[in-house]
Short mmCIF file of C-alpha atoms and ligand atoms in Angstrom, two decimals:
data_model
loop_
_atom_site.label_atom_id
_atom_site.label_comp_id
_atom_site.label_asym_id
_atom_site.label_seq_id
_atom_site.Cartn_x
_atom_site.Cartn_y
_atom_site.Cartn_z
CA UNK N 77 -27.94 26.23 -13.13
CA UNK N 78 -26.21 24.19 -15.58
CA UNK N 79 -23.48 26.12 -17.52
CA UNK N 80 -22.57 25.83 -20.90
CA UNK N 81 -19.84 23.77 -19.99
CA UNK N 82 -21.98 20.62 -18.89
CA UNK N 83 -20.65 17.37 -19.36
CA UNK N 84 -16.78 18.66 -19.89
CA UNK N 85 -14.37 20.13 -17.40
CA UNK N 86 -13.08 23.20 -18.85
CA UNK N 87 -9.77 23.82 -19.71
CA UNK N 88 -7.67 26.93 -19.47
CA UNK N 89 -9.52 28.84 -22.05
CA UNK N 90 -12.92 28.78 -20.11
CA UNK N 91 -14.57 28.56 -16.35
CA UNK N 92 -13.92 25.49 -14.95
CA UNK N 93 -16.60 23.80 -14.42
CA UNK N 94 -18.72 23.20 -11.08
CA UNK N 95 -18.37 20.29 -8.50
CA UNK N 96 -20.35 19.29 -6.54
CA UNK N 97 -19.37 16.83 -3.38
CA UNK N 98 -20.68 14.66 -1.37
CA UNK N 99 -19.00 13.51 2.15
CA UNK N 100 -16.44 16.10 3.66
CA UNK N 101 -15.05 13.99 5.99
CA UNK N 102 -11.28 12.70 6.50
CA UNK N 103 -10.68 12.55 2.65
CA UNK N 104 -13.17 14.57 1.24
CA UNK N 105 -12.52 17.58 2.99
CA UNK N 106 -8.91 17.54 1.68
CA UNK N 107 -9.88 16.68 -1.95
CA UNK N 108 -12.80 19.94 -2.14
CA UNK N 109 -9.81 21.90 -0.48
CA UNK N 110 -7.75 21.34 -3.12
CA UNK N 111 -10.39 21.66 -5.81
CA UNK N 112 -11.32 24.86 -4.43
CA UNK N 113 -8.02 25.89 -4.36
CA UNK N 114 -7.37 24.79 -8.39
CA UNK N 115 -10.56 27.03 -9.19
CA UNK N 116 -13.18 24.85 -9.48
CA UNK N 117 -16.79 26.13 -7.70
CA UNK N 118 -17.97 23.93 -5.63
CA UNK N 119 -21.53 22.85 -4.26
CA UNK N 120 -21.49 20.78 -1.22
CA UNK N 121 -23.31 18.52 1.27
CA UNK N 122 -22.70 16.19 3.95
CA UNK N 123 -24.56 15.05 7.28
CA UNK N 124 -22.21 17.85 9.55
CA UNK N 125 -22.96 21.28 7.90
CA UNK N 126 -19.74 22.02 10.37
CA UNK N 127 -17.65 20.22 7.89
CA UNK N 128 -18.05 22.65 5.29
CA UNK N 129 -17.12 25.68 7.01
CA UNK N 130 -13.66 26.41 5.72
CA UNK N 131 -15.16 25.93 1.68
CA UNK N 132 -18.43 28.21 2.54
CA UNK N 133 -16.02 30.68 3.69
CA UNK N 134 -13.67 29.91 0.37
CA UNK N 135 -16.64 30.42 -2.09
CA UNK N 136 -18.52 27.26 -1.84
CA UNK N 137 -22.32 26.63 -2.05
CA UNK N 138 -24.12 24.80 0.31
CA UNK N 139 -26.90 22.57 -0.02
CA UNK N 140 -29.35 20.89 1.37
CA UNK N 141 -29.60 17.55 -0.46
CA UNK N 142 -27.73 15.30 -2.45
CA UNK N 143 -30.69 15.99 -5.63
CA UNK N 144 -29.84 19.34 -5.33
CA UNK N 145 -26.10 19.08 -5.50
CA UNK N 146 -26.49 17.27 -8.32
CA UNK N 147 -29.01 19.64 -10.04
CA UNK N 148 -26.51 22.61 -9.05
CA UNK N 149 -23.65 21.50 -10.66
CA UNK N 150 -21.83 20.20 -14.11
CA UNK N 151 -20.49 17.03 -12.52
CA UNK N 152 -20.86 14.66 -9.12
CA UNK N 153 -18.39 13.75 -6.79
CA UNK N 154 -19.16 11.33 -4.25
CA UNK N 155 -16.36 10.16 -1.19
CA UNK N 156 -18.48 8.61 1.60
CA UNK N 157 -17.86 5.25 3.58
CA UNK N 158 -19.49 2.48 2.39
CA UNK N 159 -21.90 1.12 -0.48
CA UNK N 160 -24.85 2.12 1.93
CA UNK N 161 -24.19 5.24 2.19
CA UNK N 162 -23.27 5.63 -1.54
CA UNK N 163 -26.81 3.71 -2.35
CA UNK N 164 -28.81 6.46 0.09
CA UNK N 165 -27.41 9.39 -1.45
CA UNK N 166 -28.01 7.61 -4.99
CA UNK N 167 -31.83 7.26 -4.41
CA UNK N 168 -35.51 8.75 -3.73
CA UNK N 169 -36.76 12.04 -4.46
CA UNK N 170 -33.68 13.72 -2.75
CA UNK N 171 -31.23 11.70 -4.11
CA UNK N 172 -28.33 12.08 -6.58
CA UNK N 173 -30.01 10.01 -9.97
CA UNK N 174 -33.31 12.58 -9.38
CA UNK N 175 -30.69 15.44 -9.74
CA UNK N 176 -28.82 14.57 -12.17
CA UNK N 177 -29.61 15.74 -15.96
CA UNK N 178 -29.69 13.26 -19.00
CA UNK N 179 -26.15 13.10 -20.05
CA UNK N 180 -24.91 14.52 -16.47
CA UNK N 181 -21.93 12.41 -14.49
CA UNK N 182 -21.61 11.19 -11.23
CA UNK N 183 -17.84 10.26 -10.23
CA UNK N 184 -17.97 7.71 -7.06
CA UNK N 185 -14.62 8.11 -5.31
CA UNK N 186 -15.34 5.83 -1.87
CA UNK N 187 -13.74 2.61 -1.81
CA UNK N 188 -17.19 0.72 -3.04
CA UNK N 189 -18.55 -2.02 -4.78
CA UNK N 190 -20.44 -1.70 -8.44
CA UNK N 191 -23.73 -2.92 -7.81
CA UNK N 192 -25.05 0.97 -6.99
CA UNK N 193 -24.10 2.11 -10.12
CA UNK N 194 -24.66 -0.55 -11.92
CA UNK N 195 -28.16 -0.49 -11.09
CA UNK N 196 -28.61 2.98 -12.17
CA UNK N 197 -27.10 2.07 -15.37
CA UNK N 198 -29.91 -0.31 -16.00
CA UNK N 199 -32.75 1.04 -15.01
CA UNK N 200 -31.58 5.02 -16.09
CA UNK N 201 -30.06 3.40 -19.02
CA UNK N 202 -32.04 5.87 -21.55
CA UNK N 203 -30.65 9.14 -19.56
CA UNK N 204 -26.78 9.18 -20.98
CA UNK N 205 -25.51 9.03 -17.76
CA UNK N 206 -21.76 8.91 -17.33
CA UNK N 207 -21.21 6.69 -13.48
CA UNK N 208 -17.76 6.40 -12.88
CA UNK N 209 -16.19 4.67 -10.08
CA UNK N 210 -12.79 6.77 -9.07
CA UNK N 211 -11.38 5.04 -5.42
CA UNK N 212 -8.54 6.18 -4.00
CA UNK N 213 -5.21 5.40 -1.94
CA UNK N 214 -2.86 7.22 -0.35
CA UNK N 215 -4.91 8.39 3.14
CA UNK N 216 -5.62 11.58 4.53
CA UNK N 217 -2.41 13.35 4.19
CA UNK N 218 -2.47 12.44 0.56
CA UNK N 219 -6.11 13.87 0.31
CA UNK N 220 -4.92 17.05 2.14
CA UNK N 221 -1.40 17.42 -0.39
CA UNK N 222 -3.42 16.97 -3.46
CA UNK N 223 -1.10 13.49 -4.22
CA UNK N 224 -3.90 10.61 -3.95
CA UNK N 225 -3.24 7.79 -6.33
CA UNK N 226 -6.54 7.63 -8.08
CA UNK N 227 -8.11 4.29 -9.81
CA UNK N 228 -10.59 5.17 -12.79
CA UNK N 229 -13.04 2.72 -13.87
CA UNK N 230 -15.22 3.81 -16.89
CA UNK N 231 -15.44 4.89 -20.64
CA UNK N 232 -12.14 6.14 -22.16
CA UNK N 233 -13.40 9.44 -23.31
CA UNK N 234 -14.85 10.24 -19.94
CA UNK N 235 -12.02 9.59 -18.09
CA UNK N 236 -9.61 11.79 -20.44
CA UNK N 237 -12.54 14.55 -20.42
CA UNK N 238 -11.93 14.50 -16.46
CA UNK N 239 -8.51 14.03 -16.07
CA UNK N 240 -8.58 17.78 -15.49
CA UNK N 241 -10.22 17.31 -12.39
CA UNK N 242 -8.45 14.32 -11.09
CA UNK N 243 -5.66 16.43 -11.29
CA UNK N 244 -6.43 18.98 -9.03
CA UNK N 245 -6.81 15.75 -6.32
CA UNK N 246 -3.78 13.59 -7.37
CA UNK N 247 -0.66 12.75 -8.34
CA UNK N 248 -1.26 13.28 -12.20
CA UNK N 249 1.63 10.32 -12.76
CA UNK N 250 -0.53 8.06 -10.82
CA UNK N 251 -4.01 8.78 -12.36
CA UNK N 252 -4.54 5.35 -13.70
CA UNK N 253 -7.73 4.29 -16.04
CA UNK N 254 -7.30 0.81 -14.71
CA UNK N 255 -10.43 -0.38 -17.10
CA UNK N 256 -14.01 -0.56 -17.51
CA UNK N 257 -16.76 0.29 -14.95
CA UNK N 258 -15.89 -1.29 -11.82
CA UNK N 259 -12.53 -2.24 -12.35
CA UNK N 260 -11.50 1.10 -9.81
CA UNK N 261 -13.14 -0.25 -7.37
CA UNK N 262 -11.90 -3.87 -7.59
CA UNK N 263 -7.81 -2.64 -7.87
CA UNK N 264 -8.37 -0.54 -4.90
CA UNK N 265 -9.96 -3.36 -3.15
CA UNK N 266 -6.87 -5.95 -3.89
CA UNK N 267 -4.03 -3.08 -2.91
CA UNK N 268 -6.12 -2.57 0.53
CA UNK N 269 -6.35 -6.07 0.83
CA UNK N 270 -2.39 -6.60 -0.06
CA UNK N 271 -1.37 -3.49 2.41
CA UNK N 272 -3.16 -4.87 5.01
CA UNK N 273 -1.66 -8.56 5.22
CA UNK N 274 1.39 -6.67 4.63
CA UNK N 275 -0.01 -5.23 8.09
CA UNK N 276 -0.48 -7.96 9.46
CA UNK N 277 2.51 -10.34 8.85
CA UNK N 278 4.84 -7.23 9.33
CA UNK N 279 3.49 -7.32 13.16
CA UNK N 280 3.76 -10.81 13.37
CA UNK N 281 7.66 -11.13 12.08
CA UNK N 282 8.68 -8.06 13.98
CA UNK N 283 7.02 -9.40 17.64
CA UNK N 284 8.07 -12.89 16.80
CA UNK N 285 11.81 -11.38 16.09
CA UNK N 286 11.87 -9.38 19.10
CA UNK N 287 10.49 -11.69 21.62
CA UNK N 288 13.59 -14.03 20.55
CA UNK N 289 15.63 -10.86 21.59
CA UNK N 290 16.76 -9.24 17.96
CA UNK N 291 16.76 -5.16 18.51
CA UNK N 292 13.55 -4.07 17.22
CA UNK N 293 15.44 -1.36 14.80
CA UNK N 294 18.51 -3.57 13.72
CA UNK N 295 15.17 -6.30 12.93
CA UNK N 296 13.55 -4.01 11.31
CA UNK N 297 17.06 -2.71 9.10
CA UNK N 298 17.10 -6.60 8.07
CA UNK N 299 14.24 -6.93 6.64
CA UNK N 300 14.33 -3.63 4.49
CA UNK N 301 17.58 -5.19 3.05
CA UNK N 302 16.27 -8.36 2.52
CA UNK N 303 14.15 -9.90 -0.76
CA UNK N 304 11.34 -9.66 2.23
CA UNK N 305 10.96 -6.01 2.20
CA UNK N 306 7.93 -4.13 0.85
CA UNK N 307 6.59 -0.20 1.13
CA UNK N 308 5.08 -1.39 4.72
CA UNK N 309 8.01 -2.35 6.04
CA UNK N 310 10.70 0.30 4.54
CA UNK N 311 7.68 3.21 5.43
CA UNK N 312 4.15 2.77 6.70
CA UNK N 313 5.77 0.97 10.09
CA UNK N 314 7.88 3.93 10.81
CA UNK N 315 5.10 5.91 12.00
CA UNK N 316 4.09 3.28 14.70
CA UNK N 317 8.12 2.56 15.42
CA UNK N 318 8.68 5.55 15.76
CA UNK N 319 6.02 7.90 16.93
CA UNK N 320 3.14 5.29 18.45
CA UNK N 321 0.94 6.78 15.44
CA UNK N 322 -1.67 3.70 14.02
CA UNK N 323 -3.03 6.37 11.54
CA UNK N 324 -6.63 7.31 12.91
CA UNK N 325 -7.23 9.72 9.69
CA UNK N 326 -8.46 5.78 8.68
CA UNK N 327 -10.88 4.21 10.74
CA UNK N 328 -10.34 0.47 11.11
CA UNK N 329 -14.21 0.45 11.15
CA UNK N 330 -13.63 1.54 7.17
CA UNK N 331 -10.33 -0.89 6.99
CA UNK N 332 -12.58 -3.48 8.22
CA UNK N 333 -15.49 -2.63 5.72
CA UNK N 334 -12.82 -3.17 3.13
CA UNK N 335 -11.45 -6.30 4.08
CA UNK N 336 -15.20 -7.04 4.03
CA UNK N 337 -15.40 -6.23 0.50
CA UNK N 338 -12.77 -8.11 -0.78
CA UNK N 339 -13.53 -11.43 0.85
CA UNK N 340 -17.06 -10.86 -0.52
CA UNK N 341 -15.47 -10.12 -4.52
CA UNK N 342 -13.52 -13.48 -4.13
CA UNK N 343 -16.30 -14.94 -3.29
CA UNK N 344 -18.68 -13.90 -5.83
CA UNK N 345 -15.64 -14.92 -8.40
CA UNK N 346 -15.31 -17.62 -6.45
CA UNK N 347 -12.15 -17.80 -5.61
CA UNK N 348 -11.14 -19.35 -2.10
CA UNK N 349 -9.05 -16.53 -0.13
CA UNK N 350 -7.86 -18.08 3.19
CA UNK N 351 -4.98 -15.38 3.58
CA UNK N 352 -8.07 -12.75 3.23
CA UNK N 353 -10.32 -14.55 5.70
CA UNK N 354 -7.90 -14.33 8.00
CA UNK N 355 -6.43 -11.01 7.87
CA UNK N 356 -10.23 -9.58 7.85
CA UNK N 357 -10.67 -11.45 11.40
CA UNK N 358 -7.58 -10.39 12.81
CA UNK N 359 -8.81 -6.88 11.73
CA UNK N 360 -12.23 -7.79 13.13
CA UNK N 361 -10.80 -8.38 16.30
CA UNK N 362 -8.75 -5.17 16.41
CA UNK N 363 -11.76 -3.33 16.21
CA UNK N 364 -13.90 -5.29 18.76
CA UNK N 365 -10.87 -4.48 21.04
CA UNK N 366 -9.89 -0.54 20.66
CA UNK N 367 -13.03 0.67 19.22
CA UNK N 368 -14.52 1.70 15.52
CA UNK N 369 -12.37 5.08 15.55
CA UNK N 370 -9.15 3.38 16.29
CA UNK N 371 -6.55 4.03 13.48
CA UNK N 372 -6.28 1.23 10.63
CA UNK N 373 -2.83 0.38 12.30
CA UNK N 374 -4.36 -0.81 15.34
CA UNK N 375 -4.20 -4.47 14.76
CA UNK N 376 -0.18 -4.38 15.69
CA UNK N 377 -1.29 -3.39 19.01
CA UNK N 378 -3.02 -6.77 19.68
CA UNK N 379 0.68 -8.31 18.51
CA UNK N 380 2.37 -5.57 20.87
CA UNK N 381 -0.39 -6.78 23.71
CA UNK N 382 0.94 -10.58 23.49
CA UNK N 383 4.69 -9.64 23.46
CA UNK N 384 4.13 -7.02 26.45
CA UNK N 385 5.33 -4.09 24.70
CA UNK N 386 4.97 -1.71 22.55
CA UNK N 387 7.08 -1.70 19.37
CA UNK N 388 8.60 1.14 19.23
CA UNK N 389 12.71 1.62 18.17
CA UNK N 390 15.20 4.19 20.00
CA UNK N 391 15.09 7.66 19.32
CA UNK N 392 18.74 6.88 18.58
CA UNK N 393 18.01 5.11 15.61
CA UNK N 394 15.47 7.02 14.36
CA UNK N 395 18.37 10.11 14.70
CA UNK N 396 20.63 8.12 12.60
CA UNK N 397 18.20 7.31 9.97
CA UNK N 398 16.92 10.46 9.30
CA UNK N 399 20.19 11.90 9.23
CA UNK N 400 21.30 9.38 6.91
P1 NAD D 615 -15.16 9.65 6.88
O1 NAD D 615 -16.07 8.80 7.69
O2 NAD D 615 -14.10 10.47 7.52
O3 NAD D 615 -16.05 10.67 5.99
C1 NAD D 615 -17.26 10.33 5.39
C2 NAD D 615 -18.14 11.59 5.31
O4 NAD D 615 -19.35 11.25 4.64
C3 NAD D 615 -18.51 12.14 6.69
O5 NAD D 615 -18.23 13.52 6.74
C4 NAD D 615 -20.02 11.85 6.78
O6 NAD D 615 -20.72 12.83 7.55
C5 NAD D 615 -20.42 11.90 5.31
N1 NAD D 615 -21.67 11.22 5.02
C6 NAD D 615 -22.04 9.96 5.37
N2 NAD D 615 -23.29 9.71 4.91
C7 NAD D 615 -23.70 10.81 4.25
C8 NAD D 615 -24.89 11.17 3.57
N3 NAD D 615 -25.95 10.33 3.46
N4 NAD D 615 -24.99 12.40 3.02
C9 NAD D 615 -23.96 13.28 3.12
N5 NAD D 615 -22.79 13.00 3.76
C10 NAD D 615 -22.67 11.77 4.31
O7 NAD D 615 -14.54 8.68 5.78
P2 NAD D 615 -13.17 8.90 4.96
O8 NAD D 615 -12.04 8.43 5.78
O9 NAD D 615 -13.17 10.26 4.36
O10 NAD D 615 -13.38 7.80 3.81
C11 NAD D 615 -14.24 8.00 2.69
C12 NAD D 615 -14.02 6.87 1.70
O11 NAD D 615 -12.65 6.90 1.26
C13 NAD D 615 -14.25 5.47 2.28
O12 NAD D 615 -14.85 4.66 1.33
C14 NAD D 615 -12.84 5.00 2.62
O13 NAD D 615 -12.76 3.60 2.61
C15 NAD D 615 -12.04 5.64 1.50
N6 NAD D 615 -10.62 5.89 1.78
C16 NAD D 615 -10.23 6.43 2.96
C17 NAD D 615 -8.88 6.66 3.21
C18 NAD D 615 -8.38 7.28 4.51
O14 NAD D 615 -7.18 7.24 4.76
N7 NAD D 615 -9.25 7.85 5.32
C19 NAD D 615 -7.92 6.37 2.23
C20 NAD D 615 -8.35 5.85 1.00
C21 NAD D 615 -9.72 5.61 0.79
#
């Protein structure tokens, strides 16, 4: 099954090359939609066959483990939730590693850790096998628009060799090869970690300001002029202010696994991270409260609980601003 183009991604003078993915959920359905639609082939799998209706109809393959995606096609994508579920597609007789051929690459895009591939390094260590870890930011709309911000850990040459096909996912001007393996992982890891204490103290300042009786848009004006302002504040907040959206496209069951993550890196760097302790409870508490499917956003509502409303500005001002 393996074309002559194993191991490289094409280019304009040839077939591009086949992908094969793993996990068409929020943001893996929107990155194989807009691989598809670049011109790659595709071979796909996930646990809901129903997932991968619109690609089957586009041209993709189906099939029926992740060994077999692996064995079907020139290179591996992988965007599933957590290091468990990257480790069970990695292993046994159906897995990705028994798949794979010597020299063959396996891209893990899911916000991770690098023990899974690391291991396969070692013990596969004779195969050639290029493991790249590839996380992402930018959420499901950024999936869907082909603009994800993508953070490449790995070898030099293999990240130039499938730039190609990072491209047809992201915003090519914010592609970064951030260093070696693991290093994609860890950035994304510290920018969830920022965004979400962002999160956090955002909801705090804004209930605190409003409770004291400051207009929750004039507040909010304030602090976008002010050295305090940050991409949460000026942007993300907008969709809560202004349309009650807390961004379910991202579980905070997955904003919670990351949190989860990053309080277990400082600790095995050992670095003390009180700030990250207690944004991850706060988070933790969000979800006990509304539920594993409730959007990332969701811990503002336990902020909007204690003031007795909901944060939300006047249509008024949203008029003005978007007029502006
Ligand atoms: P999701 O839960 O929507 O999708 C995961 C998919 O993986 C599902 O379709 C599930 O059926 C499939 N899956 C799970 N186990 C499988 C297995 N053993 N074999 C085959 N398929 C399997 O998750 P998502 O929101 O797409 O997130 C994926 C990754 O991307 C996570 O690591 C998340 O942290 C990260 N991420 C998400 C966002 C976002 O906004 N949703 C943004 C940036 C990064």
């Amino acid at each position: 099954m393996h074309s002559s183009m194993n191991a490289s991604t094409g280019s304009s003078h040839g077939p591009l090359p086949t992908v094969g993915f793993i996990g068409l959920g929020n943001m893996g359905s929107g990155m194989t939609k807009n691989l598809q639609a670049t011109g790659y082939p595709l071979v796909v799998t996930d646990l809901r066959r129903e997932s991968a209706e619109g690609l089957l109809a586009g041209g993709a393959r189906w099939a029926d483990s992740p060994r077999e995606v692996a064995a079907s096609s020139d290179l591996v994508i992988t965007m599933l939730p957590t290091p468990k579920h990257v480790a069970a597609v990695a292993a046994g007789a159906d897995g990705i590693v028994a798949g794979l051929p010597d020299g063959g690459t396996w891209i893990d895009m899911s916000t991770s850790v690098p023990e899974v591939l690391d291991g396969i390094r070692r013990t596969e260590e004779h195969r050639g096998l290029h493991l790249l870890d590839a996380p992402v930011s930018g959420m499901s709309v950024g999936a869907a628009n082909g603009m994800l911000q993508i953070f490449v850990g790995g070898d030099a040459v293999d990240v130039a060799r499938l730039r190609p096909v990072f491209e047809a996912m992201g915003d090519p001007e914010r592609i970064l090869h951030v260093g070696g393996h693991g290093a994609g992982y860890a950035v994304k890891l510290m920018i969830n970690q920022l965004w979400f204490s962002h999160l956090v103290a955002t909801a705090e300042v804004l209930s605190v300001g409003v409770a004291a009786g400051v207009d929750l848009g004039v507040l909010r004006d304030a602090l976008v002029a002010s050295p305090a302002n940050s991409t949460f504040v000026s942007r993300d907040v907008l969709s809560i202010l202004d349309h009650g959206d807390y961004d379910e496209g991202f579980a905070i069951a997955l904003a919670c696994k990351d949190l989860g993550l990053s309080v277990d890196l400082a600790r095995s760097v050992g670095m003390p991270v009180e700030l990250s302790s207690l944004v991850e409870q706060i988070f933790r508490r969000a979800r006990a409260r509304f539920g594993d499917l409730a959007g990332e956003m969701t811990p503002v509502r336990l902020y909007e609980e204690m003031l007795g409303r909901d944060l939300r500005r006047e249509a008024g001002e949203h008029a003005a601003e978007v007029a502006a």
